[in-house]
């Protein structure tokens, strides 16, 4: 009937697979236990799997792109990294603030603000650090402040890197979502005749190697 596409089923003897085609260039494989409707739905899902969606989902919520790609095992690893970096940011930020305030108060020497008392080594007293060890203690406070500031900044950079890698990973997985990774590979080696070229004036006999997958 005009305007209506017909389905043609071809059965290959000895294999429980039906090849159903709507057009010469659009075919699906229906295995045993699968209906034609399910096969068409699976084919449609393969077509619409989008790397752009995977990237967008990962940008909204880390791990969502991995779930879209059905790589669920990556999500706990991702959040373990985020959790570790989150803890590092909190730890370094807390200590940076503590030593920054201690260093400031030690320079000012305001009797009402002596936060540096909380970070004095156990073998020294406040008289020691304000007297004969004052220069050493000031340098130690400055070093501690810079140390925690540096690792706080590195922790933030690491968090951004994990966020970006999360999107890259989801995008790459989405691109290879329909990639055939089966073991159905074969190699064909056969003799071949090489045509004359710029550096040879007659035919040569060679070997042709081809991979089928």
mmCIF file of C-alpha atoms in Angstrom:
data_model
loop_
_atom_site.group_PDB
_atom_site.id
_atom_site.type_symbol
_atom_site.label_atom_id
_atom_site.label_comp_id
_atom_site.label_asym_id
_atom_site.label_seq_id
_atom_site.Cartn_x
_atom_site.Cartn_y
_atom_site.Cartn_z
ATOM 1 C CA UNK A 1 0.000 0.000 0.000
ATOM 2 C CA UNK A 2 1.393 3.434 -0.948
ATOM 3 C CA UNK A 3 2.686 5.536 1.935
ATOM 4 C CA UNK A 4 3.060 2.520 4.203
ATOM 5 C CA UNK A 5 6.418 0.898 4.825
ATOM 6 C CA UNK A 6 6.470 -2.879 4.943
ATOM 7 C CA UNK A 7 8.559 -5.029 7.254
ATOM 8 C CA UNK A 8 10.606 -7.752 5.721
ATOM 9 C CA UNK A 9 11.897 -10.565 7.921
ATOM 10 C CA UNK A 10 14.799 -12.687 6.861
ATOM 11 C CA UNK A 11 15.671 -15.810 8.865
ATOM 12 C CA UNK A 12 19.173 -17.178 8.745
ATOM 13 C CA UNK A 13 19.180 -20.940 9.239
ATOM 14 C CA UNK A 14 20.895 -22.184 12.398
ATOM 15 C CA UNK A 15 20.920 -18.771 14.181
ATOM 16 C CA UNK A 16 18.109 -17.588 16.493
ATOM 17 C CA UNK A 17 18.254 -14.050 15.126
ATOM 18 C CA UNK A 18 15.819 -12.175 12.912
ATOM 19 C CA UNK A 19 16.925 -9.208 10.856
ATOM 20 C CA UNK A 20 14.040 -6.763 10.491
ATOM 21 C CA UNK A 21 14.458 -3.860 8.107
ATOM 22 C CA UNK A 22 12.309 -0.834 7.313
ATOM 23 C CA UNK A 23 14.650 0.671 4.767
ATOM 24 C CA UNK A 24 17.764 -0.641 3.051
ATOM 25 C CA UNK A 25 19.905 1.418 5.461
ATOM 26 C CA UNK A 26 17.925 0.981 8.719
ATOM 27 C CA UNK A 27 17.915 -2.502 10.187
ATOM 28 C CA UNK A 28 17.701 -4.033 13.622
ATOM 29 C CA UNK A 29 18.531 -7.416 15.087
ATOM 30 C CA UNK A 30 15.839 -9.286 17.031
ATOM 31 C CA UNK A 31 17.295 -12.009 19.226
ATOM 32 C CA UNK A 32 15.428 -14.931 20.741
ATOM 33 C CA UNK A 33 13.102 -13.816 23.555
ATOM 34 C CA UNK A 34 12.933 -10.220 22.276
ATOM 35 C CA UNK A 35 9.895 -8.797 20.521
ATOM 36 C CA UNK A 36 10.117 -6.565 17.483
ATOM 37 C CA UNK A 37 8.737 -3.668 19.533
ATOM 38 C CA UNK A 38 11.442 -4.079 22.193
ATOM 39 C CA UNK A 39 14.124 -4.289 19.517
ATOM 40 C CA UNK A 40 12.926 -1.050 17.925
ATOM 41 C CA UNK A 41 12.873 0.635 21.349
ATOM 42 C CA UNK A 42 16.447 -0.532 22.063
ATOM 43 C CA UNK A 43 17.541 0.740 18.663
ATOM 44 C CA UNK A 44 15.917 4.109 19.339
ATOM 45 C CA UNK A 45 17.613 4.357 22.753
ATOM 46 C CA UNK A 46 20.983 3.738 21.117
ATOM 47 C CA UNK A 47 20.334 6.495 18.595
ATOM 48 C CA UNK A 48 19.329 9.144 21.123
ATOM 49 C CA UNK A 49 22.166 8.553 23.617
ATOM 50 C CA UNK A 50 23.808 11.960 23.572
ATOM 51 C CA UNK A 51 27.272 13.028 24.775
ATOM 52 C CA UNK A 52 25.876 16.558 25.141
ATOM 53 C CA UNK A 53 23.282 15.295 27.618
ATOM 54 C CA UNK A 54 25.926 13.375 29.572
ATOM 55 C CA UNK A 55 28.072 16.515 29.839
ATOM 56 C CA UNK A 56 25.115 18.679 30.826
ATOM 57 C CA UNK A 57 23.959 16.223 33.493
ATOM 58 C CA UNK A 58 27.471 16.020 34.965
ATOM 59 C CA UNK A 59 27.687 19.809 35.043
ATOM 60 C CA UNK A 60 24.420 20.017 36.987
ATOM 61 C CA UNK A 61 25.274 17.251 39.454
ATOM 62 C CA UNK A 62 28.562 15.282 39.483
ATOM 63 C CA UNK A 63 27.835 11.619 38.880
ATOM 64 C CA UNK A 64 24.571 12.206 37.039
ATOM 65 C CA UNK A 65 26.307 11.851 33.676
ATOM 66 C CA UNK A 66 27.849 8.556 34.805
ATOM 67 C CA UNK A 67 24.374 7.344 35.781
ATOM 68 C CA UNK A 68 23.088 8.393 32.344
ATOM 69 C CA UNK A 69 25.871 6.306 30.776
ATOM 70 C CA UNK A 70 25.030 3.392 33.125
ATOM 71 C CA UNK A 71 28.538 3.518 34.637
ATOM 72 C CA UNK A 72 27.162 3.358 38.167
ATOM 73 C CA UNK A 73 30.378 1.928 39.654
ATOM 74 C CA UNK A 74 32.163 5.228 39.011
ATOM 75 C CA UNK A 75 29.799 7.270 41.181
ATOM 76 C CA UNK A 76 31.105 6.076 44.610
ATOM 77 C CA UNK A 77 34.692 6.687 43.456
ATOM 78 C CA UNK A 78 33.771 10.185 42.307
ATOM 79 C CA UNK A 79 32.087 11.087 45.571
ATOM 80 C CA UNK A 80 34.908 9.585 47.619
ATOM 81 C CA UNK A 81 37.271 12.008 45.867
ATOM 82 C CA UNK A 82 34.877 14.912 46.395
ATOM 83 C CA UNK A 83 34.503 14.008 50.077
ATOM 84 C CA UNK A 84 38.269 13.769 50.616
ATOM 85 C CA UNK A 85 38.851 17.125 48.957
ATOM 86 C CA UNK A 86 35.976 18.679 50.891
ATOM 87 C CA UNK A 87 37.567 17.537 54.145
ATOM 88 C CA UNK A 88 40.965 18.889 53.007
ATOM 89 C CA UNK A 89 39.404 22.275 52.229
ATOM 90 C CA UNK A 90 37.741 22.438 55.649
ATOM 91 C CA UNK A 91 40.858 21.304 57.533
ATOM 92 C CA UNK A 92 43.251 23.679 55.779
ATOM 93 C CA UNK A 93 40.843 26.613 55.867
ATOM 94 C CA UNK A 94 40.288 26.196 59.623
ATOM 95 C CA UNK A 95 43.999 26.070 60.386
ATOM 96 C CA UNK A 96 44.792 28.917 57.996
ATOM 97 C CA UNK A 97 42.287 31.157 59.810
ATOM 98 C CA UNK A 98 43.683 30.132 63.202
ATOM 99 C CA UNK A 99 47.308 30.886 62.306
ATOM 100 C CA UNK A 100 46.421 34.036 60.382
ATOM 101 C CA UNK A 101 44.687 35.465 63.466
ATOM 102 C CA UNK A 102 47.502 34.282 65.751
ATOM 103 C CA UNK A 103 50.132 35.923 63.546
ATOM 104 C CA UNK A 104 48.164 39.179 63.383
ATOM 105 C CA UNK A 105 47.610 39.285 67.143
ATOM 106 C CA UNK A 106 51.253 38.485 67.840
ATOM 107 C CA UNK A 107 52.377 41.429 65.705
ATOM 108 C CA UNK A 108 49.897 43.814 67.328
ATOM 109 C CA UNK A 109 50.518 42.518 70.891
ATOM 110 C CA UNK A 110 47.107 43.671 72.089
ATOM 111 C CA UNK A 111 46.697 42.395 75.684
ATOM 112 C CA UNK A 112 43.014 41.757 75.012
ATOM 113 C CA UNK A 113 43.642 39.617 71.884
ATOM 114 C CA UNK A 114 46.157 36.861 72.398
ATOM 115 C CA UNK A 115 44.856 34.115 70.122
ATOM 116 C CA UNK A 116 48.450 32.966 69.606
ATOM 117 C CA UNK A 117 48.360 31.497 73.118
ATOM 118 C CA UNK A 118 46.427 28.531 71.649
ATOM 119 C CA UNK A 119 49.289 27.589 69.297
ATOM 120 C CA UNK A 120 52.276 27.986 71.600
ATOM 121 C CA UNK A 121 54.374 24.759 71.719
ATOM 122 C CA UNK A 122 53.823 22.738 74.891
ATOM 123 C CA UNK A 123 57.454 23.168 76.012
ATOM 124 C CA UNK A 124 57.269 26.985 75.906
ATOM 125 C CA UNK A 125 55.374 29.613 77.853
ATOM 126 C CA UNK A 126 53.843 32.891 76.741
ATOM 127 C CA UNK A 127 56.759 34.719 78.391
ATOM 128 C CA UNK A 128 59.181 32.667 76.259
ATOM 129 C CA UNK A 129 57.510 33.445 72.933
ATOM 130 C CA UNK A 130 57.097 37.115 73.823
ATOM 131 C CA UNK A 131 60.699 37.321 75.011
ATOM 132 C CA UNK A 132 63.771 35.426 73.860
ATOM 133 C CA UNK A 133 61.916 33.287 71.277
ATOM 134 C CA UNK A 134 59.843 36.128 69.835
ATOM 135 C CA UNK A 135 61.587 36.197 66.420
ATOM 136 C CA UNK A 136 61.448 32.423 66.076
ATOM 137 C CA UNK A 137 57.779 32.287 67.098
ATOM 138 C CA UNK A 138 56.828 35.054 64.674
ATOM 139 C CA UNK A 139 58.537 33.209 61.819
ATOM 140 C CA UNK A 140 56.870 29.939 62.840
ATOM 141 C CA UNK A 141 53.421 31.562 62.827
ATOM 142 C CA UNK A 142 54.054 33.086 59.397
ATOM 143 C CA UNK A 143 55.240 29.737 57.990
ATOM 144 C CA UNK A 144 52.209 27.922 59.365
ATOM 145 C CA UNK A 145 49.884 30.542 57.923
ATOM 146 C CA UNK A 146 51.442 30.240 54.464
ATOM 147 C CA UNK A 147 51.511 26.424 54.670
ATOM 148 C CA UNK A 148 47.785 26.048 55.307
ATOM 149 C CA UNK A 149 46.923 28.790 52.839
ATOM 150 C CA UNK A 150 48.850 26.968 50.087
ATOM 151 C CA UNK A 151 47.205 23.606 50.764
ATOM 152 C CA UNK A 152 43.787 25.204 51.100
ATOM 153 C CA UNK A 153 44.220 26.710 47.628
ATOM 154 C CA UNK A 154 45.488 23.395 46.243
ATOM 155 C CA UNK A 155 42.451 21.648 47.714
ATOM 156 C CA UNK A 156 40.155 24.089 45.899
ATOM 157 C CA UNK A 157 42.058 23.501 42.659
ATOM 158 C CA UNK A 158 41.717 19.750 43.175
ATOM 159 C CA UNK A 159 37.962 20.104 43.668
ATOM 160 C CA UNK A 160 37.632 22.053 40.423
ATOM 161 C CA UNK A 161 39.785 19.441 38.641
ATOM 162 C CA UNK A 162 37.547 16.598 39.886
ATOM 163 C CA UNK A 163 34.473 18.512 38.701
ATOM 164 C CA UNK A 164 35.952 19.027 35.230
ATOM 165 C CA UNK A 165 37.204 15.426 34.990
ATOM 166 C CA UNK A 166 33.743 14.247 35.964
ATOM 167 C CA UNK A 167 32.297 16.014 32.908
ATOM 168 C CA UNK A 168 35.093 14.812 30.600
ATOM 169 C CA UNK A 169 34.658 11.231 31.762
ATOM 170 C CA UNK A 170 30.899 11.348 31.171
ATOM 171 C CA UNK A 171 31.389 12.840 27.700
ATOM 172 C CA UNK A 172 33.960 10.230 26.636
ATOM 173 C CA UNK A 173 31.841 7.356 27.963
ATOM 174 C CA UNK A 174 28.832 8.701 26.092
ATOM 175 C CA UNK A 175 30.805 8.844 22.836
ATOM 176 C CA UNK A 176 31.775 5.165 23.260
ATOM 177 C CA UNK A 177 28.354 4.099 24.581
ATOM 178 C CA UNK A 178 27.442 2.236 21.380
ATOM 179 C CA UNK A 179 30.993 1.195 20.531
ATOM 180 C CA UNK A 180 31.263 -2.523 19.801
ATOM 181 C CA UNK A 181 33.683 -4.100 22.265
ATOM 182 C CA UNK A 182 32.744 -7.701 21.555
ATOM 183 C CA UNK A 183 35.275 -10.459 20.870
ATOM 184 C CA UNK A 184 33.919 -10.936 17.342
ATOM 185 C CA UNK A 185 37.143 -9.871 15.675
ATOM 186 C CA UNK A 186 38.969 -11.519 12.806
ATOM 187 C CA UNK A 187 42.173 -10.895 10.885
ATOM 188 C CA UNK A 188 42.616 -11.676 7.230
ATOM 189 C CA UNK A 189 46.072 -11.981 5.627
ATOM 190 C CA UNK A 190 46.303 -12.464 1.892
ATOM 191 C CA UNK A 191 48.739 -11.729 -0.923
ATOM 192 C CA UNK A 192 48.214 -8.513 -2.841
ATOM 193 C CA UNK A 193 49.490 -6.966 -6.044
ATOM 194 C CA UNK A 194 50.839 -3.435 -5.608
ATOM 195 C CA UNK A 195 50.215 -1.122 -8.536
ATOM 196 C CA UNK A 196 53.080 0.836 -10.117
ATOM 197 C CA UNK A 197 53.809 4.076 -8.288
ATOM 198 C CA UNK A 198 56.194 7.045 -8.335
ATOM 199 C CA UNK A 199 59.066 4.920 -7.006
ATOM 200 C CA UNK A 200 58.445 1.679 -8.908
ATOM 201 C CA UNK A 201 57.806 1.076 -12.596
ATOM 202 C CA UNK A 202 56.102 -2.298 -12.376
ATOM 203 C CA UNK A 203 53.711 -4.318 -10.234
ATOM 204 C CA UNK A 204 55.022 -5.784 -6.970
ATOM 205 C CA UNK A 205 53.762 -8.672 -4.890
ATOM 206 C CA UNK A 206 53.020 -7.881 -1.226
ATOM 207 C CA UNK A 207 50.883 -8.931 1.738
ATOM 208 C CA UNK A 208 47.546 -7.352 2.649
ATOM 209 C CA UNK A 209 46.344 -7.464 6.271
ATOM 210 C CA UNK A 210 42.787 -6.513 7.244
ATOM 211 C CA UNK A 211 40.880 -6.517 10.532
ATOM 212 C CA UNK A 212 37.149 -7.194 10.578
ATOM 213 C CA UNK A 213 35.036 -6.198 13.582
#
